[in-house]
Structures are given as C-alpha cells and as structure tokens.
Short mmCIF file of C-alpha atoms in Angstrom, two decimals:
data_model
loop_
_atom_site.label_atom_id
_atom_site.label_comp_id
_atom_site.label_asym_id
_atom_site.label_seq_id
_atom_site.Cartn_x
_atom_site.Cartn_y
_atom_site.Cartn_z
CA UNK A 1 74.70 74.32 79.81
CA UNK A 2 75.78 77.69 79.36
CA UNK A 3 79.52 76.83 77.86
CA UNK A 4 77.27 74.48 75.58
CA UNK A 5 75.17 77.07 74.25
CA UNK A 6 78.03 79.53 73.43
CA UNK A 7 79.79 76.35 72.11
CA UNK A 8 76.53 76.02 69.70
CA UNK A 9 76.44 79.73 69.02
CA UNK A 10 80.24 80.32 67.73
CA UNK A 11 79.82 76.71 65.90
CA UNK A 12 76.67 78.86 63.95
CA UNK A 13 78.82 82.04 63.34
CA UNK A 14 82.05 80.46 62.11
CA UNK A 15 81.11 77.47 60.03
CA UNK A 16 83.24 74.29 59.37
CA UNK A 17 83.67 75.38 55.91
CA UNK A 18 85.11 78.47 56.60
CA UNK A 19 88.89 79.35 57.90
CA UNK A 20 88.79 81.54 60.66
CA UNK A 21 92.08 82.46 60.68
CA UNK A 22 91.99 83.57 56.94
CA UNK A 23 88.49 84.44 56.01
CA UNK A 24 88.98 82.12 53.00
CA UNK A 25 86.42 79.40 52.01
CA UNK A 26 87.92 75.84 52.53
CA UNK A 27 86.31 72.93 50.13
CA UNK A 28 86.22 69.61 51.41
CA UNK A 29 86.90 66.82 49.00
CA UNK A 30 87.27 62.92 48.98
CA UNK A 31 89.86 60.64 46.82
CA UNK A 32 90.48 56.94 46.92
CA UNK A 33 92.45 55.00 45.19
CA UNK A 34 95.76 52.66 45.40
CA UNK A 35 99.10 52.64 46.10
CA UNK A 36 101.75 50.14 45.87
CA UNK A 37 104.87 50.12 49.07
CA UNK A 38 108.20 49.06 49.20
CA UNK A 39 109.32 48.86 52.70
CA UNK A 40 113.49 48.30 53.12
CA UNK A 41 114.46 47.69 56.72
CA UNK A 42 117.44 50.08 57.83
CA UNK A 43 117.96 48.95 61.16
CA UNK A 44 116.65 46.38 64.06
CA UNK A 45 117.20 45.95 67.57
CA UNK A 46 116.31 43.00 69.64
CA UNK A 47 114.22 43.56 72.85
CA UNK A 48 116.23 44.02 75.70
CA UNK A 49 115.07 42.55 79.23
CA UNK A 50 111.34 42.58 78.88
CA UNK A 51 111.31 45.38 76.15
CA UNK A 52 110.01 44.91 72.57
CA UNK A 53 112.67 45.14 69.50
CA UNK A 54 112.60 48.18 67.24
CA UNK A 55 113.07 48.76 63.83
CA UNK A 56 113.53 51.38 61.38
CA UNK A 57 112.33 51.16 57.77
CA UNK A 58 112.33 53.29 54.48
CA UNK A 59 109.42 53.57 52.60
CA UNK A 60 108.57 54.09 49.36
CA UNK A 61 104.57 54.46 47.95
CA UNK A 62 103.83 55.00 44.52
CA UNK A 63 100.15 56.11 44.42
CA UNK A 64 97.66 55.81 41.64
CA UNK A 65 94.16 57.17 41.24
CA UNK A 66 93.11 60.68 42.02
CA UNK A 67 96.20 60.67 43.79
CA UNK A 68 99.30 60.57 41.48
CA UNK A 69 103.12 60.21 42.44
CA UNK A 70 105.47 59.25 45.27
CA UNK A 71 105.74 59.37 48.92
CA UNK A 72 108.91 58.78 50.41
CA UNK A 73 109.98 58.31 54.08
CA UNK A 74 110.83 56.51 57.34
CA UNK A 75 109.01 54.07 59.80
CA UNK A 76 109.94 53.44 63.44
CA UNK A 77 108.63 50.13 65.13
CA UNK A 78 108.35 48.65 68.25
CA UNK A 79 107.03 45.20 68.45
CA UNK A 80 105.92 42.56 66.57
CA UNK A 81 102.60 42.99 64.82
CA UNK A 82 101.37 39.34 65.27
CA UNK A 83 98.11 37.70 66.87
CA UNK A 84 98.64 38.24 71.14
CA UNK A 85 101.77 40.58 70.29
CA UNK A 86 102.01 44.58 71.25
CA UNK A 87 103.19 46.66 68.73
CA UNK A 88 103.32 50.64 67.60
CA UNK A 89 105.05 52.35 64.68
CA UNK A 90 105.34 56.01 63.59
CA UNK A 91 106.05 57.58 60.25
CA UNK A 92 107.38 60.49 58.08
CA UNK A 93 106.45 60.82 54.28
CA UNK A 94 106.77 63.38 52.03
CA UNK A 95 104.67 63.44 49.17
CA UNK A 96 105.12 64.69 45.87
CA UNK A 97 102.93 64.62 43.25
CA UNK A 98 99.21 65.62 42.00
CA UNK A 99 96.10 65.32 43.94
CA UNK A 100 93.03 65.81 42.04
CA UNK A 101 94.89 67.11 39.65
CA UNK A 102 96.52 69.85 42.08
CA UNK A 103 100.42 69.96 41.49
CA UNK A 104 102.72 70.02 44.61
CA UNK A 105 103.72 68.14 47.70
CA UNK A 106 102.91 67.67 51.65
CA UNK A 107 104.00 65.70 54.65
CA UNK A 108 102.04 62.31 55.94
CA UNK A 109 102.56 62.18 59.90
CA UNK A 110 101.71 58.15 61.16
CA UNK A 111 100.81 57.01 64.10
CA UNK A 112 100.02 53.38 64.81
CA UNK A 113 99.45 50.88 67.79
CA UNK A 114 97.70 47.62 68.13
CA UNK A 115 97.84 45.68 71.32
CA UNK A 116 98.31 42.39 72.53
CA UNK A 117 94.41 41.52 72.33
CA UNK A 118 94.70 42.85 68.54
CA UNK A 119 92.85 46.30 69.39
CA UNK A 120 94.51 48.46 66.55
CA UNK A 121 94.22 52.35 65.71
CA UNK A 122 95.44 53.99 62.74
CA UNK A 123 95.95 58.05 62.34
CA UNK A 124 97.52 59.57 59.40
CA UNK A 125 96.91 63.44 59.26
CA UNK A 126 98.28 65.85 56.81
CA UNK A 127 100.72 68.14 58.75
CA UNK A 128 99.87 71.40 59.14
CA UNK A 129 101.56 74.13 56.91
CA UNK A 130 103.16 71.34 55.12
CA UNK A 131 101.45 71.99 51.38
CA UNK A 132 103.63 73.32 48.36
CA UNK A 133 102.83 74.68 44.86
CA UNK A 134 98.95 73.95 44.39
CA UNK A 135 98.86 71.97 47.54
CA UNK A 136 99.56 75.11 49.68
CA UNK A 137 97.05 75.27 52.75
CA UNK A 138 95.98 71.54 52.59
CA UNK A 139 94.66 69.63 55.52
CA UNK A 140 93.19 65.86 56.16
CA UNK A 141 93.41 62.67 57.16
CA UNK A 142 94.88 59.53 55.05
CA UNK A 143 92.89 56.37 56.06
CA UNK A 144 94.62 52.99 54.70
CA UNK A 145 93.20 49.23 54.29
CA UNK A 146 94.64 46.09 52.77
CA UNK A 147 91.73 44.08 50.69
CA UNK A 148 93.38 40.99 48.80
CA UNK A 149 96.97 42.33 49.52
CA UNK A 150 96.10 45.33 47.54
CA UNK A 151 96.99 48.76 49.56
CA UNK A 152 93.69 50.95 49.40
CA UNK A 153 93.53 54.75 50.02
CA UNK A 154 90.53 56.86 51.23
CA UNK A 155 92.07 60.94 51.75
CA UNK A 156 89.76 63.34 52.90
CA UNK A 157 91.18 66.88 52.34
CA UNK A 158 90.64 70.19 51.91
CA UNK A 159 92.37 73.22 50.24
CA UNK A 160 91.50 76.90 50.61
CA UNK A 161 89.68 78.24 47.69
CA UNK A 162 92.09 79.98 44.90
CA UNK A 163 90.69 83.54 43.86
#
C-alpha cells in the first residue's frame, strides 16, 4: 500500500499533461481520417521444416484528412494471415507530411501478431525523438481498421506546446 500511495502522490505532482523531463506543457489531440496503401512484395521465403514463410514488402500510404501526405517503408512477415493460420509482421514508415496542419515528418514503428485461433493485436507507436520541422517532440499511437475495404485512421498524439 505504501508504493501505491507514493505512486498516487507523484501521479498528483507531475501530471499527464505535463513533460517532466522538459517542464513544457504537452497537448493531447485526436485525428482520423483515411489513407489509401500500396503494398509491393520484395521478397518471400517458403517455410522451412515446420517454420512459417516470410516476406518482405514496401509500402506506400498516402493519407488524407487531418493527416496529409506520404508514409513510406518496409514490412516483414511471417505467416499466413488466414482463418486457423499464425502470423506476425513488423514495420518501418517514415512519414512526411502535415498533421493538423503541423509541417514535418516522424517514424511509424508496427508490430503485429494474430494467432492460429484468430486472436490479433495491433501496436503502432510514434517513435520517440523521431519528429522534424513542426512535428519535433511528437508522441502517440496510430490505431488502423478496414470498414468496406476502406483503410481508416484514428492517431492520438501530442506535441509540446510552442512558446
């Protein structure tokens, strides 16, 4: 109880909101849109002995909505993602372009898995430190869902306030 309480006390000190490390006020923000993905494969392997085969892909997303311009980058897969089938991928992109109407560029890290029962999680973060021009100091999570074979967005971000 007593690592709880101190837990609960620095949580009231140093609020969510607030960068410790800088001092600087960090606003939260929310931006969904679309995007549209061209995927060309670059390599496959078969699975070997009771492995799963791998691929590599290049991707290109063109994003519309609050979020404006390109991502480009490169998938690895293992698997087949298929009904009763295990499969994982991760992912690189580099984004350039205008959020909210902020000029610059980060990196999209992706991590994916589903498993043979069709259990599936998704994580796409914002790496750290990776923000340029406008976009300096931006953090967040990308979440992605296919309605009607149209790519959806949903990026919850932040960016240190700008004196």
């Amino acid at each position: 109880m007593r690592g709880a309480g101190a837990l609960f006390a620095l949580a009231a000190i140093v609020p969510a909101s607030v960068s410790a490390e800088q001092g600087r006020r960090i606003s939260m923000h929310h931006a969904t849109g679309t995007f549209e993905i061209v995927m060309t494969p670059e390599s496959q392997a078969p699975a070997e002995g009771d492995g799963l085969p791998t691929s590599r892909v290049g991707l290109l997303k063109t994003f519309a909505g609050p979020v404006t311009g390109t991502a480009r980058g490169t998938m690895l897969a293992a698997g087949t993602p298929a009904p009763g089938k295990p499969a994982a991928y991760v992912a690189v992109d580099q984004f350039s372009g205008t959020v909210d109407g902020h000029s610059g560029g980060f990196v999209l890290l992706h991590r994916g898995t589903m498993s043979a029962t069709g259990n599936a999680e998704l994580s796409i973060i914002i790496a750290p430190d990776s923000g340029t021009g406008d976009l300096a100091g931006i953090a967040g999570t990308l979440a992605i869902e296919i309605k009607g074979g149209k790519h959806l967005y949903d990026l919850t971000y932040s960016l240190p306030d700008r004196p």
